[in-house]
Amino acid sequence: MPSYTAISALALEIFSTRSARRKTEPDLVMDDPEKVAAFTRAGRVDGVMAPMYLFHCAQISEVIRSGDTVLDLGCGPATQLGLVASINPECNFIGVDLSAEMLAKATGYVEEQKIGNVEFRQENITRLSSFPDQSVDAVMSTVVLHHLPDVDALQNVFAEVARVLKPGGGIYIVDFGHLKSERSIQKFAYQYAHRQPELFTLDYLYSLQAAFWLEDFKNAHEHHLKAHSSIYSTFIAPFLIAIKSPSRHPQDLELANRIKELKKALPSHHKTDIEDLKTFFSLGKLKSPYL
Ligand SMILES: C[S@@+](CC[C@H](N)C(=O)[O-])C[C@H]1O[C@@H](n2cnc3c(N)ncnc32)[C@H](O)[C@@H]1O
């Protein structure tokens, strides 16, 4: 049963009429040291993003397999990437980001955590110039696309994914979707305000305001990635939209146990957040067999 907070946010979205407009992020590339630090903190240990990272980690782990080279678009401080890399030690990961500040945090983090299967490149995800055609086995990306300036850039990123991916490769790309009204956006943005720094709540608000509409994703997906993947969104309110290829390996019990252990270690309010994500995505047909 989803939490009361989640249900009330959903109810507001259902009864909203479409009036909001997309506002681009104040920071397209995240280079402000204070904001980078707030974002980094929110993902680490028991930060507010920890359940979301574990949810996406379980999804990504389904579409990658042993020996893969996996590209992470907009890796940021590598909290998500570090988690995926540490439970999939037989894969090699390349994190790309345009922000030198983020890449410095990311490099420090994987060194500190002694994660040896990750490298980083400073690169624009709309033009992956250091990646030849069909050079990676899988592409992952979490909460990045809303930083792009416009739908042309979104189309470019999806075209680049289609270009660099090997045939039969894996994809898991997830980002926020645009909600119908500003009131609904505010409700979603402030639902965790009591348990996170103000700067992070504002960052979340700007992200939701900058999110692309579901039809923008569907359009770009239809043009570039339809052959490799399907598109899913959370039930009724598309506050999250995911593009995912079919699972690339049979159910892996060892991997399942590693993910279950991580879930068990979360505080109870984070377990509730994961259950909410599972429920809302599952009603939108995206299943979570590793959770
Ligand atoms: C909200 S952070 C997400 C980081 C990470 N994926 C995560 O889930 O924690 C978005 C990241 O995308 C990066 N970014 C934005 N536009 C980019 C672009 N055109 N090329 C490369 N990186 C970009 C930003 O610098 C920032 O580090």
PDB file of N, CA, C and O and ligand atoms in Angstrom, residues 25 27-31 36 39 43 49 52-53 56 72-81 96-100 102-103 122-127 140-149 157 176 203 207, ligand 1:
ATOM      1  N   GLU A  25      16.677  24.173 -16.363  1.00  0.00           N
ATOM      2  CA  GLU A  25      17.437  24.190 -15.101  1.00  0.00           C
ATOM      3  C   GLU A  25      18.281  25.460 -14.997  1.00  0.00           C
ATOM      4  O   GLU A  25      18.909  25.858 -15.988  1.00  0.00           O
ATOM      5  N   ASP A  27      21.106  25.507 -13.557  1.00  0.00           N
ATOM      6  CA  ASP A  27      22.459  25.004 -13.856  1.00  0.00           C
ATOM      7  C   ASP A  27      22.323  23.839 -14.815  1.00  0.00           C
ATOM      8  O   ASP A  27      21.966  22.745 -14.396  1.00  0.00           O
ATOM      9  N   LEU A  28      22.615  24.075 -16.099  1.00  0.00           N
ATOM     10  CA  LEU A  28      22.507  22.961 -17.036  1.00  0.00           C
ATOM     11  C   LEU A  28      23.564  21.919 -16.691  1.00  0.00           C
ATOM     12  O   LEU A  28      23.282  20.748 -16.511  1.00  0.00           O
ATOM     13  N   VAL A  29      24.795  22.392 -16.545  1.00  0.00           N
ATOM     14  CA  VAL A  29      25.868  21.512 -16.076  1.00  0.00           C
ATOM     15  C   VAL A  29      26.086  21.892 -14.622  1.00  0.00           C
ATOM     16  O   VAL A  29      26.131  23.071 -14.282  1.00  0.00           O
ATOM     17  N   MET A  30      26.196  20.885 -13.731  1.00  0.00           N
ATOM     18  CA  MET A  30      26.250  21.194 -12.296  1.00  0.00           C
ATOM     19  C   MET A  30      27.688  21.459 -11.852  1.00  0.00           C
ATOM     20  O   MET A  30      28.420  20.532 -11.534  1.00  0.00           O
ATOM     21  N   ASP A  31      28.053  22.751 -11.818  1.00  0.00           N
ATOM     22  CA  ASP A  31      29.439  23.099 -11.472  1.00  0.00           C
ATOM     23  C   ASP A  31      29.553  23.897 -10.176  1.00  0.00           C
ATOM     24  O   ASP A  31      30.658  24.130  -9.711  1.00  0.00           O
ATOM     25  N   VAL A  36      26.765  21.027  -5.795  1.00  0.00           N
ATOM     26  CA  VAL A  36      27.346  19.697  -6.031  1.00  0.00           C
ATOM     27  C   VAL A  36      27.446  18.963  -4.698  1.00  0.00           C
ATOM     28  O   VAL A  36      27.091  17.786  -4.581  1.00  0.00           O
ATOM     29  N   PHE A  39      23.937  17.872  -3.486  1.00  0.00           N
ATOM     30  CA  PHE A  39      23.454  16.751  -4.300  1.00  0.00           C
ATOM     31  C   PHE A  39      24.189  15.459  -3.920  1.00  0.00           C
ATOM     32  O   PHE A  39      23.592  14.392  -3.787  1.00  0.00           O
ATOM     33  N   GLY A  43      22.699  11.633  -1.814  1.00  0.00           N
ATOM     34  CA  GLY A  43      22.734  10.269  -2.342  1.00  0.00           C
ATOM     35  C   GLY A  43      23.493   9.311  -1.458  1.00  0.00           C
ATOM     36  O   GLY A  43      23.306   8.102  -1.533  1.00  0.00           O
ATOM     37  N   MET A  49      18.155  10.294  -1.474  1.00  0.00           N
ATOM     38  CA  MET A  49      18.096   9.609  -2.769  1.00  0.00           C
ATOM     39  C   MET A  49      18.502   8.136  -2.700  1.00  0.00           C
ATOM     40  O   MET A  49      18.430   7.433  -3.714  1.00  0.00           O
ATOM     41  N   MET A  52      16.088   5.578  -4.146  1.00  0.00           N
ATOM     42  CA  MET A  52      15.955   5.700  -5.593  1.00  0.00           C
ATOM     43  C   MET A  52      17.175   5.072  -6.278  1.00  0.00           C
ATOM     44  O   MET A  52      17.044   4.365  -7.280  1.00  0.00           O
ATOM     45  N   TYR A  53      18.363   5.305  -5.702  1.00  0.00           N
ATOM     46  CA  TYR A  53      19.572   4.722  -6.283  1.00  0.00           C
ATOM     47  C   TYR A  53      19.516   3.195  -6.253  1.00  0.00           C
ATOM     48  O   TYR A  53      19.928   2.537  -7.204  1.00  0.00           O
ATOM     49  N   HIS A  56      17.080   1.957  -8.964  1.00  0.00           N
ATOM     50  CA  HIS A  56      17.665   2.006 -10.318  1.00  0.00           C
ATOM     51  C   HIS A  56      18.797   0.992 -10.454  1.00  0.00           C
ATOM     52  O   HIS A  56      18.982   0.403 -11.522  1.00  0.00           O
ATOM     53  N   ASP A  72      27.867   5.314 -18.502  1.00  0.00           N
ATOM     54  CA  ASP A  72      26.905   6.052 -17.659  1.00  0.00           C
ATOM     55  C   ASP A  72      26.878   7.506 -18.117  1.00  0.00           C
ATOM     56  O   ASP A  72      27.876   8.232 -17.987  1.00  0.00           O
ATOM     57  N   LEU A  73      25.738   7.941 -18.642  1.00  0.00           N
ATOM     58  CA  LEU A  73      25.607   9.314 -19.160  1.00  0.00           C
ATOM     59  C   LEU A  73      25.278  10.282 -18.029  1.00  0.00           C
ATOM     60  O   LEU A  73      24.245  10.126 -17.373  1.00  0.00           O
ATOM     61  N   GLY A  74      26.137  11.266 -17.775  1.00  0.00           N
ATOM     62  CA  GLY A  74      25.897  12.246 -16.710  1.00  0.00           C
ATOM     63  C   GLY A  74      26.051  11.598 -15.351  1.00  0.00           C
ATOM     64  O   GLY A  74      25.146  11.617 -14.524  1.00  0.00           O
ATOM     65  N   CYS A  75      27.237  11.041 -15.102  1.00  0.00           N
ATOM     66  CA  CYS A  75      27.445  10.223 -13.889  1.00  0.00           C
ATOM     67  C   CYS A  75      27.437  11.040 -12.603  1.00  0.00           C
ATOM     68  O   CYS A  75      27.279  10.487 -11.513  1.00  0.00           O
ATOM     69  N   GLY A  76      27.610  12.378 -12.696  1.00  0.00           N
ATOM     70  CA  GLY A  76      27.631  13.196 -11.484  1.00  0.00           C
ATOM     71  C   GLY A  76      28.682  12.710 -10.493  1.00  0.00           C
ATOM     72  O   GLY A  76      29.786  12.310 -10.888  1.00  0.00           O
ATOM     73  N   PRO A  77      28.362  12.673  -9.188  1.00  0.00           N
ATOM     74  CA  PRO A  77      29.360  12.295  -8.187  1.00  0.00           C
ATOM     75  C   PRO A  77      29.587  10.784  -8.084  1.00  0.00           C
ATOM     76  O   PRO A  77      30.266  10.306  -7.187  1.00  0.00           O
ATOM     77  N   ALA A  78      28.980  10.034  -8.996  1.00  0.00           N
ATOM     78  CA  ALA A  78      29.168   8.575  -9.113  1.00  0.00           C
ATOM     79  C   ALA A  78      28.575   7.785  -7.956  1.00  0.00           C
ATOM     80  O   ALA A  78      28.972   6.642  -7.725  1.00  0.00           O
ATOM     81  N   THR A  79      27.585   8.347  -7.269  1.00  0.00           N
ATOM     82  CA  THR A  79      26.940   7.577  -6.202  1.00  0.00           C
ATOM     83  C   THR A  79      26.184   6.403  -6.821  1.00  0.00           C
ATOM     84  O   THR A  79      26.325   5.257  -6.392  1.00  0.00           O
ATOM     85  N   GLN A  80      25.381   6.699  -7.866  1.00  0.00           N
ATOM     86  CA  GLN A  80      24.647   5.632  -8.555  1.00  0.00           C
ATOM     87  C   GLN A  80      25.628   4.670  -9.244  1.00  0.00           C
ATOM     88  O   GLN A  80      25.540   3.459  -9.089  1.00  0.00           O
ATOM     89  N   LEU A  81      26.568   5.258  -9.955  1.00  0.00           N
ATOM     90  CA  LEU A  81      27.523   4.446 -10.715  1.00  0.00           C
ATOM     91  C   LEU A  81      28.347   3.551  -9.775  1.00  0.00           C
ATOM     92  O   LEU A  81      28.560   2.369 -10.056  1.00  0.00           O
ATOM     93  N   VAL A  96      30.552   9.488 -17.828  1.00  0.00           N
ATOM     94  CA  VAL A  96      30.865  10.764 -18.493  1.00  0.00           C
ATOM     95  C   VAL A  96      30.016  11.877 -17.897  1.00  0.00           C
ATOM     96  O   VAL A  96      28.860  11.676 -17.533  1.00  0.00           O
ATOM     97  N   ASP A  97      30.628  13.039 -17.786  1.00  0.00           N
ATOM     98  CA  ASP A  97      29.938  14.225 -17.290  1.00  0.00           C
ATOM     99  C   ASP A  97      30.697  15.436 -17.828  1.00  0.00           C
ATOM    100  O   ASP A  97      31.897  15.351 -18.090  1.00  0.00           O
ATOM    101  N   LEU A  98      29.975  16.553 -17.973  1.00  0.00           N
ATOM    102  CA  LEU A  98      30.657  17.771 -18.448  1.00  0.00           C
ATOM    103  C   LEU A  98      31.264  18.559 -17.293  1.00  0.00           C
ATOM    104  O   LEU A  98      32.124  19.403 -17.503  1.00  0.00           O
ATOM    105  N   SER A  99      30.801  18.292 -16.074  1.00  0.00           N
ATOM    106  CA  SER A  99      31.220  19.105 -14.937  1.00  0.00           C
ATOM    107  C   SER A  99      32.515  18.593 -14.307  1.00  0.00           C
ATOM    108  O   SER A  99      32.569  17.466 -13.793  1.00  0.00           O
ATOM    109  N   ALA A 100      33.538  19.460 -14.306  1.00  0.00           N
ATOM    110  CA  ALA A 100      34.818  19.081 -13.693  1.00  0.00           C
ATOM    111  C   ALA A 100      34.642  18.887 -12.186  1.00  0.00           C
ATOM    112  O   ALA A 100      35.238  17.988 -11.587  1.00  0.00           O
ATOM    113  N   MET A 102      31.938  17.823 -10.597  1.00  0.00           N
ATOM    114  CA  MET A 102      31.307  16.509 -10.371  1.00  0.00           C
ATOM    115  C   MET A 102      32.333  15.387 -10.576  1.00  0.00           C
ATOM    116  O   MET A 102      32.392  14.437  -9.805  1.00  0.00           O
ATOM    117  N   LEU A 103      33.138  15.511 -11.624  1.00  0.00           N
ATOM    118  CA  LEU A 103      34.093  14.431 -11.912  1.00  0.00           C
ATOM    119  C   LEU A 103      35.145  14.320 -10.814  1.00  0.00           C
ATOM    120  O   LEU A 103      35.608  13.224 -10.489  1.00  0.00           O
ATOM    121  N   GLN A 122      35.470  13.527 -19.335  1.00  0.00           N
ATOM    122  CA  GLN A 122      34.714  14.781 -19.375  1.00  0.00           C
ATOM    123  C   GLN A 122      34.187  14.939 -20.790  1.00  0.00           C
ATOM    124  O   GLN A 122      34.955  15.138 -21.738  1.00  0.00           O
ATOM    125  N   GLU A 123      32.890  14.816 -20.933  1.00  0.00           N
ATOM    126  CA  GLU A 123      32.326  14.761 -22.290  1.00  0.00           C
ATOM    127  C   GLU A 123      30.869  15.214 -22.281  1.00  0.00           C
ATOM    128  O   GLU A 123      30.177  15.083 -21.270  1.00  0.00           O
ATOM    129  N   ASN A 124      30.414  15.713 -23.435  1.00  0.00           N
ATOM    130  CA  ASN A 124      29.028  16.138 -23.575  1.00  0.00           C
ATOM    131  C   ASN A 124      28.187  14.947 -24.055  1.00  0.00           C
ATOM    132  O   ASN A 124      28.508  14.344 -25.085  1.00  0.00           O
ATOM    133  N   ILE A 125      27.110  14.653 -23.351  1.00  0.00           N
ATOM    134  CA  ILE A 125      26.320  13.464 -23.724  1.00  0.00           C
ATOM    135  C   ILE A 125      25.519  13.660 -25.012  1.00  0.00           C
ATOM    136  O   ILE A 125      24.984  12.699 -25.553  1.00  0.00           O
ATOM    137  N   THR A 126      25.441  14.898 -25.501  1.00  0.00           N
ATOM    138  CA  THR A 126      24.751  15.106 -26.782  1.00  0.00           C
ATOM    139  C   THR A 126      25.680  14.820 -27.967  1.00  0.00           C
ATOM    140  O   THR A 126      25.248  14.808 -29.120  1.00  0.00           O
ATOM    141  N   ARG A 127      26.995  14.625 -27.662  1.00  0.00           N
ATOM    142  CA  ARG A 127      27.977  14.418 -28.746  1.00  0.00           C
ATOM    143  C   ARG A 127      29.120  13.596 -28.163  1.00  0.00           C
ATOM    144  O   ARG A 127      30.105  14.141 -27.675  1.00  0.00           O
ATOM    145  N   MET A 140      23.597   3.332 -19.288  1.00  0.00           N
ATOM    146  CA  MET A 140      22.743   3.663 -18.149  1.00  0.00           C
ATOM    147  C   MET A 140      22.745   5.181 -17.968  1.00  0.00           C
ATOM    148  O   MET A 140      23.705   5.859 -18.371  1.00  0.00           O
ATOM    149  N   SER A 141      21.684   5.716 -17.399  1.00  0.00           N
ATOM    150  CA  SER A 141      21.666   7.149 -17.089  1.00  0.00           C
ATOM    151  C   SER A 141      20.538   7.404 -16.104  1.00  0.00           C
ATOM    152  O   SER A 141      19.418   6.949 -16.304  1.00  0.00           O
ATOM    153  N   THR A 142      20.855   8.115 -15.036  1.00  0.00           N
ATOM    154  CA  THR A 142      19.824   8.378 -14.021  1.00  0.00           C
ATOM    155  C   THR A 142      19.735   9.874 -13.731  1.00  0.00           C
ATOM    156  O   THR A 142      20.736  10.529 -13.442  1.00  0.00           O
ATOM    157  N   VAL A 143      18.522  10.366 -13.808  1.00  0.00           N
ATOM    158  CA  VAL A 143      18.137  11.762 -13.515  1.00  0.00           C
ATOM    159  C   VAL A 143      19.081  12.833 -14.086  1.00  0.00           C
ATOM    160  O   VAL A 143      19.557  13.691 -13.378  1.00  0.00           O
ATOM    161  N   VAL A 144      19.287  12.762 -15.394  1.00  0.00           N
ATOM    162  CA  VAL A 144      20.209  13.682 -16.073  1.00  0.00           C
ATOM    163  C   VAL A 144      19.520  14.507 -17.163  1.00  0.00           C
ATOM    164  O   VAL A 144      19.784  15.700 -17.313  1.00  0.00           O
ATOM    165  N   LEU A 145      18.595  13.882 -17.898  1.00  0.00           N
ATOM    166  CA  LEU A 145      18.124  14.489 -19.145  1.00  0.00           C
ATOM    167  C   LEU A 145      17.429  15.830 -18.941  1.00  0.00           C
ATOM    168  O   LEU A 145      17.442  16.681 -19.835  1.00  0.00           O
ATOM    169  N   HIS A 146      16.840  16.044 -17.753  1.00  0.00           N
ATOM    170  CA  HIS A 146      16.151  17.336 -17.514  1.00  0.00           C
ATOM    171  C   HIS A 146      17.138  18.500 -17.511  1.00  0.00           C
ATOM    172  O   HIS A 146      16.719  19.647 -17.525  1.00  0.00           O
ATOM    173  N   HIS A 147      18.451  18.206 -17.475  1.00  0.00           N
ATOM    174  CA  HIS A 147      19.460  19.280 -17.555  1.00  0.00           C
ATOM    175  C   HIS A 147      19.670  19.761 -18.984  1.00  0.00           C
ATOM    176  O   HIS A 147      20.350  20.754 -19.204  1.00  0.00           O
ATOM    177  N   LEU A 148      19.105  19.049 -19.951  1.00  0.00           N
ATOM    178  CA  LEU A 148      19.338  19.433 -21.351  1.00  0.00           C
ATOM    179  C   LEU A 148      18.519  20.678 -21.692  1.00  0.00           C
ATOM    180  O   LEU A 148      17.431  20.885 -21.147  1.00  0.00           O
ATOM    181  N   PRO A 149      19.037  21.515 -22.600  1.00  0.00           N
ATOM    182  CA  PRO A 149      18.346  22.776 -22.861  1.00  0.00           C
ATOM    183  C   PRO A 149      17.000  22.631 -23.572  1.00  0.00           C
ATOM    184  O   PRO A 149      16.087  23.390 -23.309  1.00  0.00           O
ATOM    185  N   VAL A 157      20.802  13.080 -27.710  1.00  0.00           N
ATOM    186  CA  VAL A 157      21.321  12.096 -26.751  1.00  0.00           C
ATOM    187  C   VAL A 157      20.840  10.695 -27.148  1.00  0.00           C
ATOM    188  O   VAL A 157      21.632   9.743 -27.196  1.00  0.00           O
ATOM    189  N   PHE A 176      13.066  12.342 -14.515  1.00  0.00           N
ATOM    190  CA  PHE A 176      11.775  12.870 -14.102  1.00  0.00           C
ATOM    191  C   PHE A 176      10.941  13.169 -15.342  1.00  0.00           C
ATOM    192  O   PHE A 176      11.482  13.517 -16.398  1.00  0.00           O
ATOM    193  N   ASP A 203      16.782  22.003  -5.433  1.00  0.00           N
ATOM    194  CA  ASP A 203      17.350  21.312  -6.593  1.00  0.00           C
ATOM    195  C   ASP A 203      16.299  20.360  -7.193  1.00  0.00           C
ATOM    196  O   ASP A 203      16.120  20.282  -8.414  1.00  0.00           O
ATOM    197  N   SER A 207      14.456  20.532 -10.793  1.00  0.00           N
ATOM    198  CA  SER A 207      14.517  19.356 -11.679  1.00  0.00           C
ATOM    199  C   SER A 207      13.134  19.021 -12.210  1.00  0.00           C
ATOM    200  O   SER A 207      12.955  18.745 -13.406  1.00  0.00           O
TER     201      SER A 207
HETATM  202  C1  LIG B   1      21.289  15.519 -11.332  1.00  0.00           C
HETATM  203  S1  LIG B   1      22.915  15.030 -11.761  1.00  0.00           S
HETATM  204  C2  LIG B   1      22.730  13.237 -11.808  1.00  0.00           C
HETATM  205  C3  LIG B   1      24.014  12.508 -11.537  1.00  0.00           C
HETATM  206  C4  LIG B   1      23.938  10.998 -11.472  1.00  0.00           C
HETATM  207  N1  LIG B   1      23.512  10.405 -12.720  1.00  0.00           N
HETATM  208  C5  LIG B   1      23.061  10.538 -10.340  1.00  0.00           C
HETATM  209  O1  LIG B   1      22.059   9.848 -10.594  1.00  0.00           O
HETATM  210  O2  LIG B   1      23.395  10.833  -9.204  1.00  0.00           O
HETATM  211  C6  LIG B   1      22.996  15.458 -13.460  1.00  0.00           C
HETATM  212  C7  LIG B   1      24.398  15.433 -14.025  1.00  0.00           C
HETATM  213  O3  LIG B   1      24.340  15.590 -15.443  1.00  0.00           O
HETATM  214  C8  LIG B   1      25.436  16.396 -15.843  1.00  0.00           C
HETATM  215  N2  LIG B   1      25.141  16.972 -17.183  1.00  0.00           N
HETATM  216  C9  LIG B   1      24.162  17.846 -17.511  1.00  0.00           C
HETATM  217  N3  LIG B   1      24.184  18.101 -18.837  1.00  0.00           N
HETATM  218  C10 LIG B   1      25.203  17.357 -19.360  1.00  0.00           C
HETATM  219  C11 LIG B   1      25.722  17.190 -20.681  1.00  0.00           C
HETATM  220  N4  LIG B   1      25.187  17.816 -21.731  1.00  0.00           N
HETATM  221  N5  LIG B   1      26.764  16.349 -20.848  1.00  0.00           N
HETATM  222  C12 LIG B   1      27.317  15.700 -19.798  1.00  0.00           C
HETATM  223  N6  LIG B   1      26.865  15.824 -18.525  1.00  0.00           N
HETATM  224  C13 LIG B   1      25.811  16.632 -18.305  1.00  0.00           C
HETATM  225  C14 LIG B   1      25.538  17.430 -14.731  1.00  0.00           C
HETATM  226  O4  LIG B   1      26.794  18.059 -14.708  1.00  0.00           O
HETATM  227  C15 LIG B   1      25.275  16.562 -13.499  1.00  0.00           C
HETATM  228  O5  LIG B   1      26.453  16.015 -12.977  1.00  0.00           O
END
